[in-house]
Amino acid sequence: VARGIAHDYNNTLSAVLGQLTMLDHEVPKVDSDLIHEIERLIVDTSERTRKQLAIVRGGNEPSRAVDPIDLVESTSQLITGTLPKNVFLVKSFGEELPSVHCKAVEIEQVLLNLVTNSRDVLANKERGEIEIRAAKVDDDFVMFSITDDGPAIPIEHAHMVWNPFFSSSGRDLGAGLVLSVVQRVVREHGGKVNQVTPESGVGARFEVYIPTSDSKAHSEPKVATAKFGEVLVVEDEPNIREVMVSIMRLRGFTVAQAASAEEARELCIPMDFQLLVTDVILGSENGISLAEHFTKLNPRLAVLVVSGQVPEKLQISNDWAFLNKPFTPEMLVASARTAILWSSFASTEAQDEQ
């Protein structure tokens, strides 16, 4: 019963969040600060719902010269609306920053997930601070560092943080784009990523080194090519489906939609899409079985499962991304990008093993 209530409740909150975003986008002179505060309250309410539920029962963009400041600013814009009141984001920049050679969406996703991990660590702290900094190291590299003042990672665990879903001292490092994939993304850009302990001895710092545009260190990532942004959204709640489709189209995705798994099977060819976004509870057939069916037909299909709760008897593949309801537009778009990126790397690894 509790799961059913949470599912319906989170569906309603997702629809409200989406409508707030459309209001902010389409209505002139709307009070954006008020809308953002309402969004924050909805996200906080959803977190409380998930905790209560737990008591009773997770693109084909070319590499180019990118301004490091733009990467930091875009990451800041994506994360700011999801920060609780007790967590503050600080940005800082070194002097004479050269451009970096990268796929902007992928490096933005790396930074976003590192900042998100820090945010989650600090959620229960009275006051927490996250610093994201970009600074020139030398002519070959720019370093992006993400530092928080949460619990430190024990020295004996330092070599383990790159293992998928490793956690230590309250740090759930498996959220979103796991650190093992972060490491792979950075390496395929010709860079490196390190975990270090801040000079204060408190908290954690991750340092991401990306080659400058003039550096000889960069090389083209070997990510499997695919058309970017062709998405199928399967959601049985009309309000949520319309909001999701509108948000993704506004962000440049090409989107088709279906109201049920049966409709998706009947009308859609898996090979036509790069990403499947599906709810779990869809009526007679669940979204998990639909995703399993589609990925058998198209192994390169990325999957993003969006749900307020997942029945215990159903298992979500480790190769898929997961987004809890309710969510902000930034969360939806970031998760979609993560799913596509994750699937591309999985395809590349499979090719490397053959």
mmCIF file of C-alpha atoms in Angstrom:
data_model
loop_
_atom_site.group_PDB
_atom_site.id
_atom_site.type_symbol
_atom_site.label_atom_id
_atom_site.label_comp_id
_atom_site.label_asym_id
_atom_site.label_seq_id
_atom_site.Cartn_x
_atom_site.Cartn_y
_atom_site.Cartn_z
ATOM 1 C CA VAL A 1 0.000 0.000 0.000
ATOM 2 C CA ALA A 2 2.779 2.409 0.959
ATOM 3 C CA ARG A 3 4.563 1.757 -2.327
ATOM 4 C CA GLY A 4 1.410 2.459 -4.312
ATOM 5 C CA ILE A 5 0.800 5.705 -2.431
ATOM 6 C CA ALA A 6 4.417 6.790 -2.943
ATOM 7 C CA HIS A 7 4.172 5.997 -6.652
ATOM 8 C CA ASP A 8 1.034 8.099 -7.142
ATOM 9 C CA TYR A 9 2.395 10.864 -4.914
ATOM 10 C CA ASN A 10 5.682 11.092 -6.805
ATOM 11 C CA ASN A 11 3.839 11.073 -10.138
ATOM 12 C CA THR A 12 1.864 14.118 -9.016
ATOM 13 C CA LEU A 13 4.985 15.908 -7.795
ATOM 14 C CA SER A 14 6.750 15.192 -11.108
ATOM 15 C CA ALA A 15 3.896 16.730 -13.049
ATOM 16 C CA VAL A 16 3.901 19.819 -10.797
ATOM 17 C CA LEU A 17 7.670 20.241 -11.212
ATOM 18 C CA GLY A 18 7.379 20.029 -14.963
ATOM 19 C CA GLN A 19 4.522 22.512 -15.133
ATOM 20 C CA LEU A 20 6.504 24.965 -12.987
ATOM 21 C CA THR A 21 9.345 24.786 -15.480
ATOM 22 C CA MET A 22 7.005 25.412 -18.409
ATOM 23 C CA LEU A 23 5.511 28.364 -16.501
ATOM 24 C CA ASP A 24 8.972 29.807 -15.900
ATOM 25 C CA HIS A 25 9.839 29.349 -19.565
ATOM 26 C CA GLU A 26 6.665 30.621 -21.198
ATOM 27 C CA VAL A 27 5.181 33.290 -18.922
ATOM 28 C CA PRO A 28 6.873 36.736 -18.993
ATOM 29 C CA LYS A 29 7.653 38.535 -15.722
ATOM 30 C CA VAL A 30 7.086 35.385 -13.686
ATOM 31 C CA ASP A 31 8.835 35.317 -10.309
ATOM 32 C CA SER A 32 11.619 32.831 -11.110
ATOM 33 C CA ASP A 33 13.002 32.886 -7.575
ATOM 34 C CA LEU A 34 9.621 31.842 -6.188
ATOM 35 C CA ILE A 35 9.332 29.029 -8.743
ATOM 36 C CA HIS A 36 12.816 27.760 -7.886
ATOM 37 C CA GLU A 37 11.960 27.777 -4.194
ATOM 38 C CA ILE A 38 8.798 25.746 -4.884
ATOM 39 C CA GLU A 39 10.892 23.307 -6.938
ATOM 40 C CA ARG A 40 13.310 22.919 -4.041
ATOM 41 C CA LEU A 41 10.453 22.244 -1.617
ATOM 42 C CA ILE A 42 9.019 19.582 -3.919
ATOM 43 C CA VAL A 43 12.384 17.842 -4.221
ATOM 44 C CA ASP A 44 12.805 17.939 -0.439
ATOM 45 C CA THR A 45 9.317 16.515 0.025
ATOM 46 C CA SER A 46 10.131 13.704 -2.373
ATOM 47 C CA GLU A 47 13.248 12.861 -0.377
ATOM 48 C CA ARG A 48 11.167 12.564 2.770
ATOM 49 C CA THR A 49 8.714 10.316 0.910
ATOM 50 C CA ARG A 50 11.513 7.988 -0.176
ATOM 51 C CA LYS A 51 12.832 7.789 3.394
ATOM 52 C CA GLN A 52 9.391 6.882 4.717
ATOM 53 C CA LEU A 53 9.008 4.261 1.976
ATOM 54 C CA ALA A 54 12.357 2.751 2.951
ATOM 55 C CA ILE A 55 11.011 2.206 6.476
ATOM 56 C CA VAL A 56 8.305 -0.107 5.113
ATOM 57 C CA ARG A 57 10.210 -2.000 2.616
ATOM 58 C CA GLY A 58 19.663 4.225 -8.490
ATOM 59 C CA GLY A 59 26.051 12.013 -27.278
ATOM 60 C CA ASN A 60 27.748 12.044 -30.386
ATOM 61 C CA GLU A 61 29.373 15.444 -29.908
ATOM 62 C CA PRO A 62 32.680 16.308 -31.605
ATOM 63 C CA SER A 63 35.641 17.318 -29.476
ATOM 64 C CA ARG A 64 36.331 21.028 -29.688
ATOM 65 C CA ALA A 65 37.923 23.948 -27.886
ATOM 66 C CA VAL A 66 35.829 24.771 -24.814
ATOM 67 C CA ASP A 67 36.211 27.572 -22.291
ATOM 68 C CA PRO A 68 36.739 26.006 -18.823
ATOM 69 C CA ILE A 69 34.711 28.827 -17.292
ATOM 70 C CA ASP A 70 31.730 27.809 -19.440
ATOM 71 C CA LEU A 71 32.009 24.220 -18.190
ATOM 72 C CA VAL A 72 32.030 25.352 -14.560
ATOM 73 C CA GLU A 73 29.162 27.793 -15.073
ATOM 74 C CA SER A 74 26.964 25.263 -16.880
ATOM 75 C CA THR A 75 27.619 22.688 -14.149
ATOM 76 C CA SER A 76 26.724 25.304 -11.543
ATOM 77 C CA GLN A 77 23.449 26.120 -13.291
ATOM 78 C CA LEU A 78 22.467 22.451 -13.441
ATOM 79 C CA ILE A 79 23.209 21.712 -9.784
ATOM 80 C CA THR A 80 22.197 24.948 -8.032
ATOM 81 C CA GLY A 81 18.467 24.255 -8.120
ATOM 82 C CA THR A 82 18.989 20.899 -6.404
ATOM 83 C CA LEU A 83 21.132 22.145 -3.509
ATOM 84 C CA PRO A 84 19.549 22.147 -0.038
ATOM 85 C CA LYS A 85 19.670 25.407 1.929
ATOM 86 C CA ASN A 86 22.556 24.183 4.050
ATOM 87 C CA VAL A 87 24.885 23.480 1.121
ATOM 88 C CA PHE A 88 26.689 26.299 -0.666
ATOM 89 C CA LEU A 89 28.475 26.129 -4.009
ATOM 90 C CA VAL A 90 31.586 28.258 -4.494
ATOM 91 C CA LYS A 91 33.220 28.794 -7.890
ATOM 92 C CA SER A 92 36.774 29.954 -8.411
ATOM 93 C CA PHE A 93 39.054 30.352 -11.391
ATOM 94 C CA GLY A 94 42.779 30.625 -11.942
ATOM 95 C CA GLU A 95 44.315 33.285 -14.138
ATOM 96 C CA GLU A 96 44.824 33.065 -17.889
ATOM 97 C CA LEU A 97 42.771 29.923 -18.391
ATOM 98 C CA PRO A 98 43.342 28.349 -21.819
ATOM 99 C CA SER A 99 40.573 26.484 -23.625
ATOM 100 C CA VAL A 100 40.390 22.717 -23.194
ATOM 101 C CA HIS A 101 39.944 20.118 -25.925
ATOM 102 C CA CYS A 102 36.942 17.984 -25.045
ATOM 103 C CA LYS A 103 33.390 16.900 -25.644
ATOM 104 C CA ALA A 104 31.678 19.542 -23.556
ATOM 105 C CA VAL A 105 28.598 17.489 -22.639
ATOM 106 C CA GLU A 106 30.718 14.595 -21.367
ATOM 107 C CA ILE A 107 33.055 16.688 -19.225
ATOM 108 C CA GLU A 108 30.105 18.709 -17.930
ATOM 109 C CA GLN A 109 28.530 15.403 -16.903
ATOM 110 C CA VAL A 110 31.744 14.344 -15.146
ATOM 111 C CA LEU A 111 31.806 17.575 -13.138
ATOM 112 C CA LEU A 112 28.076 17.429 -12.446
ATOM 113 C CA ASN A 113 28.261 13.928 -11.000
ATOM 114 C CA LEU A 114 31.245 14.725 -8.814
ATOM 115 C CA VAL A 115 29.449 17.798 -7.460
ATOM 116 C CA THR A 116 26.273 15.751 -6.986
ATOM 117 C CA ASN A 117 28.164 13.190 -4.913
ATOM 118 C CA SER A 118 29.492 16.006 -2.705
ATOM 119 C CA ARG A 119 25.997 17.485 -2.375
ATOM 120 C CA ASP A 120 24.564 14.185 -1.188
ATOM 121 C CA VAL A 121 27.355 13.766 1.360
ATOM 122 C CA LEU A 122 26.614 17.199 2.845
ATOM 123 C CA ALA A 123 22.827 16.900 2.909
ATOM 124 C CA ASN A 124 22.637 16.180 6.648
ATOM 125 C CA LYS A 125 25.361 18.567 7.713
ATOM 126 C CA GLU A 126 24.406 21.845 9.436
ATOM 127 C CA ARG A 127 26.396 23.790 6.870
ATOM 128 C CA GLY A 128 28.369 22.407 3.970
ATOM 129 C CA GLU A 129 30.421 23.923 1.191
ATOM 130 C CA ILE A 130 31.418 22.630 -2.232
ATOM 131 C CA GLU A 131 34.097 24.403 -4.237
ATOM 132 C CA ILE A 132 34.453 23.841 -7.962
ATOM 133 C CA ARG A 133 37.607 25.394 -9.369
ATOM 134 C CA ALA A 134 39.305 25.574 -12.755
ATOM 135 C CA ALA A 135 42.997 26.450 -12.929
ATOM 136 C CA LYS A 136 45.823 26.146 -15.447
ATOM 137 C CA VAL A 137 48.401 23.529 -14.454
ATOM 138 C CA ASP A 138 50.810 24.086 -17.351
ATOM 139 C CA ASP A 139 50.622 24.471 -21.128
ATOM 140 C CA ASP A 140 49.168 20.977 -21.462
ATOM 141 C CA PHE A 141 46.472 20.700 -18.793
ATOM 142 C CA VAL A 142 43.679 22.539 -16.997
ATOM 143 C CA MET A 143 42.650 21.088 -13.643
ATOM 144 C CA PHE A 144 39.042 21.084 -12.467
ATOM 145 C CA SER A 145 38.823 20.374 -8.742
ATOM 146 C CA ILE A 146 35.688 19.579 -6.732
ATOM 147 C CA THR A 147 36.239 19.920 -2.977
ATOM 148 C CA ASP A 148 33.765 19.436 -0.133
ATOM 149 C CA ASP A 149 34.017 19.613 3.653
ATOM 150 C CA GLY A 150 32.139 16.401 4.357
ATOM 151 C CA PRO A 151 33.607 13.238 5.892
ATOM 152 C CA ALA A 152 37.085 12.334 4.693
ATOM 153 C CA ILE A 153 37.772 9.144 2.769
ATOM 154 C CA PRO A 154 40.063 6.918 4.880
ATOM 155 C CA ILE A 155 43.530 6.422 3.422
ATOM 156 C CA GLU A 156 43.067 2.653 3.409
ATOM 157 C CA HIS A 157 40.025 3.080 1.160
ATOM 158 C CA ALA A 158 41.595 5.534 -1.289
ATOM 159 C CA HIS A 159 42.447 2.871 -3.882
ATOM 160 C CA MET A 160 38.892 1.476 -3.730
ATOM 161 C CA VAL A 161 36.909 4.594 -4.631
ATOM 162 C CA TRP A 162 37.140 3.795 -8.347
ATOM 163 C CA ASN A 163 35.254 0.549 -7.890
ATOM 164 C CA PRO A 164 31.590 0.841 -8.978
ATOM 165 C CA PHE A 165 29.225 1.755 -6.106
ATOM 166 C CA PHE A 166 31.936 1.795 -3.449
ATOM 167 C CA SER A 167 30.960 3.827 -0.375
ATOM 168 C CA SER A 168 32.929 4.953 2.656
ATOM 169 C CA SER A 169 32.095 6.948 5.792
ATOM 170 C CA GLY A 170 28.664 7.958 4.546
ATOM 171 C CA ARG A 171 29.850 8.614 0.996
ATOM 172 C CA ASP A 172 27.664 6.900 -1.613
ATOM 173 C CA LEU A 173 29.981 7.174 -4.591
ATOM 174 C CA GLY A 174 27.790 5.143 -6.899
ATOM 175 C CA ALA A 175 25.206 7.833 -7.627
ATOM 176 C CA GLY A 176 24.663 8.821 -11.246
ATOM 177 C CA LEU A 177 27.753 8.408 -13.388
ATOM 178 C CA VAL A 178 29.825 6.119 -11.174
ATOM 179 C CA LEU A 179 33.442 7.010 -10.502
ATOM 180 C CA SER A 180 34.713 4.127 -12.591
ATOM 181 C CA VAL A 181 32.969 5.626 -15.624
ATOM 182 C CA VAL A 182 34.102 9.137 -14.671
ATOM 183 C CA GLN A 183 37.630 7.805 -14.741
ATOM 184 C CA ARG A 184 37.130 6.238 -18.158
ATOM 185 C CA VAL A 185 35.612 9.413 -19.644
ATOM 186 C CA VAL A 186 38.541 11.505 -18.477
ATOM 187 C CA ARG A 187 41.131 8.998 -19.653
ATOM 188 C CA GLU A 188 39.581 8.817 -23.095
ATOM 189 C CA HIS A 189 40.000 12.582 -23.300
ATOM 190 C CA GLY A 190 43.707 12.125 -22.687
ATOM 191 C CA GLY A 191 43.374 13.342 -19.100
ATOM 192 C CA LYS A 192 43.404 11.872 -15.615
ATOM 193 C CA VAL A 193 41.389 12.083 -12.394
ATOM 194 C CA ASN A 194 42.736 11.833 -8.841
ATOM 195 C CA GLN A 195 41.172 11.654 -5.396
ATOM 196 C CA VAL A 196 43.139 13.553 -2.763
ATOM 197 C CA THR A 197 42.635 14.724 0.800
ATOM 198 C CA PRO A 198 42.370 18.528 1.134
ATOM 199 C CA GLU A 199 45.118 20.381 2.999
ATOM 200 C CA SER A 200 42.727 20.863 5.927
ATOM 201 C CA GLY A 201 42.434 17.097 6.352
ATOM 202 C CA VAL A 202 38.636 17.421 6.197
ATOM 203 C CA GLY A 203 36.427 16.340 3.344
ATOM 204 C CA ALA A 204 37.439 15.084 -0.087
ATOM 205 C CA ARG A 205 38.725 16.514 -3.329
ATOM 206 C CA PHE A 206 38.605 15.114 -6.834
ATOM 207 C CA GLU A 207 40.952 16.621 -9.405
ATOM 208 C CA VAL A 208 40.135 16.251 -13.095
ATOM 209 C CA TYR A 209 42.912 17.080 -15.557
ATOM 210 C CA ILE A 210 41.800 17.853 -19.126
ATOM 211 C CA PRO A 211 44.234 18.654 -21.972
ATOM 212 C CA THR A 212 44.320 22.200 -23.320
ATOM 213 C CA SER A 213 43.443 22.842 -26.943
ATOM 214 C CA ASP A 214 47.137 23.353 -27.750
ATOM 215 C CA SER A 215 48.285 20.266 -25.877
ATOM 216 C CA LYS A 216 49.596 17.195 -27.674
ATOM 217 C CA ALA A 217 48.150 15.086 -24.890
ATOM 218 C CA HIS A 218 44.584 15.023 -26.141
ATOM 219 C CA SER A 219 43.278 12.335 -28.429
ATOM 220 C CA GLU A 220 39.881 11.656 -29.886
ATOM 221 C CA PRO A 221 37.712 9.543 -27.562
ATOM 222 C CA LYS A 222 36.819 6.115 -28.929
ATOM 223 C CA VAL A 223 33.155 6.347 -28.038
ATOM 224 C CA ALA A 224 30.884 4.443 -30.355
ATOM 225 C CA THR A 225 29.149 6.754 -32.806
ATOM 226 C CA ALA A 226 25.367 7.137 -32.842
ATOM 227 C CA LYS A 227 22.801 9.765 -33.688
ATOM 228 C CA PHE A 228 22.326 12.021 -30.676
ATOM 229 C CA GLY A 229 19.018 12.803 -29.114
ATOM 230 C CA GLU A 230 16.564 10.281 -30.634
ATOM 231 C CA VAL A 231 14.458 9.381 -27.596
ATOM 232 C CA LEU A 232 11.379 7.269 -26.885
ATOM 233 C CA VAL A 233 9.441 8.232 -23.732
ATOM 234 C CA VAL A 234 7.074 5.590 -22.349
ATOM 235 C CA GLU A 235 4.891 6.857 -19.491
ATOM 236 C CA ASP A 236 1.253 6.029 -18.710
ATOM 237 C CA GLU A 237 0.495 9.254 -16.821
ATOM 238 C CA PRO A 238 -0.435 11.821 -19.537
ATOM 239 C CA ASN A 239 0.602 14.900 -17.525
ATOM 240 C CA ILE A 240 4.038 13.518 -16.727
ATOM 241 C CA ARG A 241 4.557 12.211 -20.265
ATOM 242 C CA GLU A 242 3.703 15.574 -21.822
ATOM 243 C CA VAL A 243 6.000 17.418 -19.438
ATOM 244 C CA MET A 244 8.910 15.038 -20.065
ATOM 245 C CA VAL A 245 8.495 15.276 -23.830
ATOM 246 C CA SER A 246 8.293 19.085 -23.696
ATOM 247 C CA ILE A 247 11.393 19.404 -21.499
ATOM 248 C CA MET A 248 13.498 17.128 -23.695
ATOM 249 C CA ARG A 249 12.387 18.803 -26.902
ATOM 250 C CA LEU A 250 13.265 22.197 -25.436
ATOM 251 C CA ARG A 251 16.765 20.838 -24.751
ATOM 252 C CA GLY A 252 17.264 19.668 -28.336
ATOM 253 C CA PHE A 253 16.218 16.019 -28.232
ATOM 254 C CA THR A 254 14.055 14.431 -30.927
ATOM 255 C CA VAL A 255 11.296 12.691 -28.968
ATOM 256 C CA ALA A 256 8.611 10.108 -29.697
ATOM 257 C CA GLN A 257 6.164 8.949 -27.035
ATOM 258 C CA ALA A 258 3.992 6.022 -26.039
ATOM 259 C CA ALA A 259 1.405 5.650 -23.285
ATOM 260 C CA SER A 260 2.080 1.970 -22.580
ATOM 261 C CA ALA A 261 4.562 -0.811 -23.165
ATOM 262 C CA GLU A 262 2.119 -2.402 -25.593
ATOM 263 C CA GLU A 263 1.906 0.806 -27.633
ATOM 264 C CA ALA A 264 5.687 1.113 -27.653
ATOM 265 C CA ARG A 265 6.089 -2.476 -28.898
ATOM 266 C CA GLU A 266 3.442 -1.997 -31.579
ATOM 267 C CA LEU A 267 4.467 1.407 -32.937
ATOM 268 C CA CYS A 268 8.195 1.750 -32.311
ATOM 269 C CA ILE A 269 11.279 0.076 -33.772
ATOM 270 C CA PRO A 270 14.090 -0.066 -31.175
ATOM 271 C CA MET A 271 16.771 0.509 -33.828
ATOM 272 C CA ASP A 272 15.237 3.948 -34.510
ATOM 273 C CA PHE A 273 16.188 5.249 -31.049
ATOM 274 C CA GLN A 274 19.298 5.936 -29.037
ATOM 275 C CA LEU A 275 17.554 6.260 -25.662
ATOM 276 C CA LEU A 276 14.516 4.665 -24.035
ATOM 277 C CA VAL A 277 13.053 6.624 -21.106
ATOM 278 C CA THR A 278 10.488 4.496 -19.328
ATOM 279 C CA ASP A 279 8.451 4.376 -16.146
ATOM 280 C CA VAL A 280 8.382 1.060 -14.277
ATOM 281 C CA ILE A 281 4.685 0.646 -13.504
ATOM 282 C CA LEU A 282 2.894 0.830 -16.856
ATOM 283 C CA GLY A 283 -0.156 -1.349 -16.390
ATOM 284 C CA SER A 284 -0.201 -4.893 -17.773
ATOM 285 C CA GLU A 285 3.500 -4.827 -18.689
ATOM 286 C CA ASN A 286 6.241 -3.129 -16.697
ATOM 287 C CA GLY A 287 8.950 -0.877 -18.090
ATOM 288 C CA ILE A 288 11.732 -3.280 -17.048
ATOM 289 C CA SER A 289 10.502 -6.059 -19.343
ATOM 290 C CA LEU A 290 9.987 -3.524 -22.135
ATOM 291 C CA ALA A 291 13.576 -2.295 -21.750
ATOM 292 C CA GLU A 292 14.894 -5.868 -21.702
ATOM 293 C CA HIS A 293 12.976 -6.632 -24.905
ATOM 294 C CA PHE A 294 14.157 -3.478 -26.683
ATOM 295 C CA THR A 295 17.812 -3.880 -25.675
ATOM 296 C CA LYS A 296 17.840 -7.464 -27.008
ATOM 297 C CA LEU A 297 16.784 -6.073 -30.377
ATOM 298 C CA ASN A 298 19.162 -3.082 -30.115
ATOM 299 C CA PRO A 299 22.078 -3.766 -27.733
ATOM 300 C CA ARG A 300 23.316 -0.179 -28.152
ATOM 301 C CA LEU A 301 20.037 1.298 -26.889
ATOM 302 C CA ALA A 302 20.549 3.407 -23.769
ATOM 303 C CA VAL A 303 17.920 3.057 -21.021
ATOM 304 C CA LEU A 304 16.806 5.557 -18.392
ATOM 305 C CA VAL A 305 14.336 4.143 -15.861
ATOM 306 C CA VAL A 306 12.251 6.868 -14.207
ATOM 307 C CA SER A 307 10.158 5.874 -11.205
ATOM 308 C CA GLY A 308 9.120 6.809 -7.706
ATOM 309 C CA GLN A 309 9.597 3.207 -6.557
ATOM 310 C CA VAL A 310 10.587 -0.139 -8.036
ATOM 311 C CA PRO A 311 8.882 -3.342 -6.837
ATOM 312 C CA GLU A 312 11.338 -5.659 -5.070
ATOM 313 C CA LYS A 313 10.739 -8.507 -7.537
ATOM 314 C CA LEU A 314 11.996 -6.369 -10.435
ATOM 315 C CA GLN A 315 15.694 -5.813 -11.056
ATOM 316 C CA ILE A 316 17.166 -2.865 -12.938
ATOM 317 C CA SER A 317 20.186 -3.705 -15.067
ATOM 318 C CA ASN A 318 23.504 -2.201 -13.954
ATOM 319 C CA ASP A 319 23.896 -0.979 -17.536
ATOM 320 C CA TRP A 320 20.892 1.346 -17.190
ATOM 321 C CA ALA A 321 20.548 4.755 -15.582
ATOM 322 C CA PHE A 322 17.899 5.449 -12.951
ATOM 323 C CA LEU A 323 16.084 8.654 -11.975
ATOM 324 C CA ASN A 324 13.772 9.015 -9.002
ATOM 325 C CA LYS A 325 10.447 10.826 -9.231
ATOM 326 C CA PRO A 326 9.890 13.660 -8.778
ATOM 327 C CA PHE A 327 12.691 15.329 -10.682
ATOM 328 C CA THR A 328 13.648 18.747 -11.971
ATOM 329 C CA PRO A 329 14.166 19.359 -15.711
ATOM 330 C CA GLU A 330 17.906 19.594 -15.053
ATOM 331 C CA MET A 331 17.862 16.152 -13.410
ATOM 332 C CA LEU A 332 15.950 14.641 -16.353
ATOM 333 C CA VAL A 333 18.266 16.080 -19.011
ATOM 334 C CA ALA A 334 21.419 15.234 -17.055
ATOM 335 C CA SER A 335 20.211 11.653 -16.486
ATOM 336 C CA ALA A 336 19.352 11.263 -20.170
ATOM 337 C CA ARG A 337 22.840 12.400 -21.140
ATOM 338 C CA THR A 338 24.363 10.049 -18.559
ATOM 339 C CA ALA A 339 22.372 7.086 -19.897
ATOM 340 C CA ILE A 340 23.494 7.776 -23.466
ATOM 341 C CA LEU A 341 27.093 8.260 -22.404
ATOM 342 C CA TRP A 342 27.055 5.139 -20.224
ATOM 343 C CA SER A 343 25.633 3.028 -23.071
ATOM 344 C CA SER A 344 28.269 4.333 -25.486
ATOM 345 C CA PHE A 345 31.062 3.284 -23.143
ATOM 346 C CA ALA A 346 29.487 -0.123 -22.568
ATOM 347 C CA SER A 347 29.364 -0.653 -26.344
ATOM 348 C CA THR A 348 32.994 0.425 -26.657
ATOM 349 C CA GLU A 349 34.087 -1.979 -23.899
ATOM 350 C CA ALA A 350 32.214 -4.836 -25.601
ATOM 351 C CA GLN A 351 33.990 -4.056 -28.871
ATOM 352 C CA ASP A 352 37.374 -3.915 -27.125
ATOM 353 C CA GLU A 353 36.811 -7.362 -25.597
ATOM 354 C CA GLN A 354 35.995 -8.952 -28.959
#
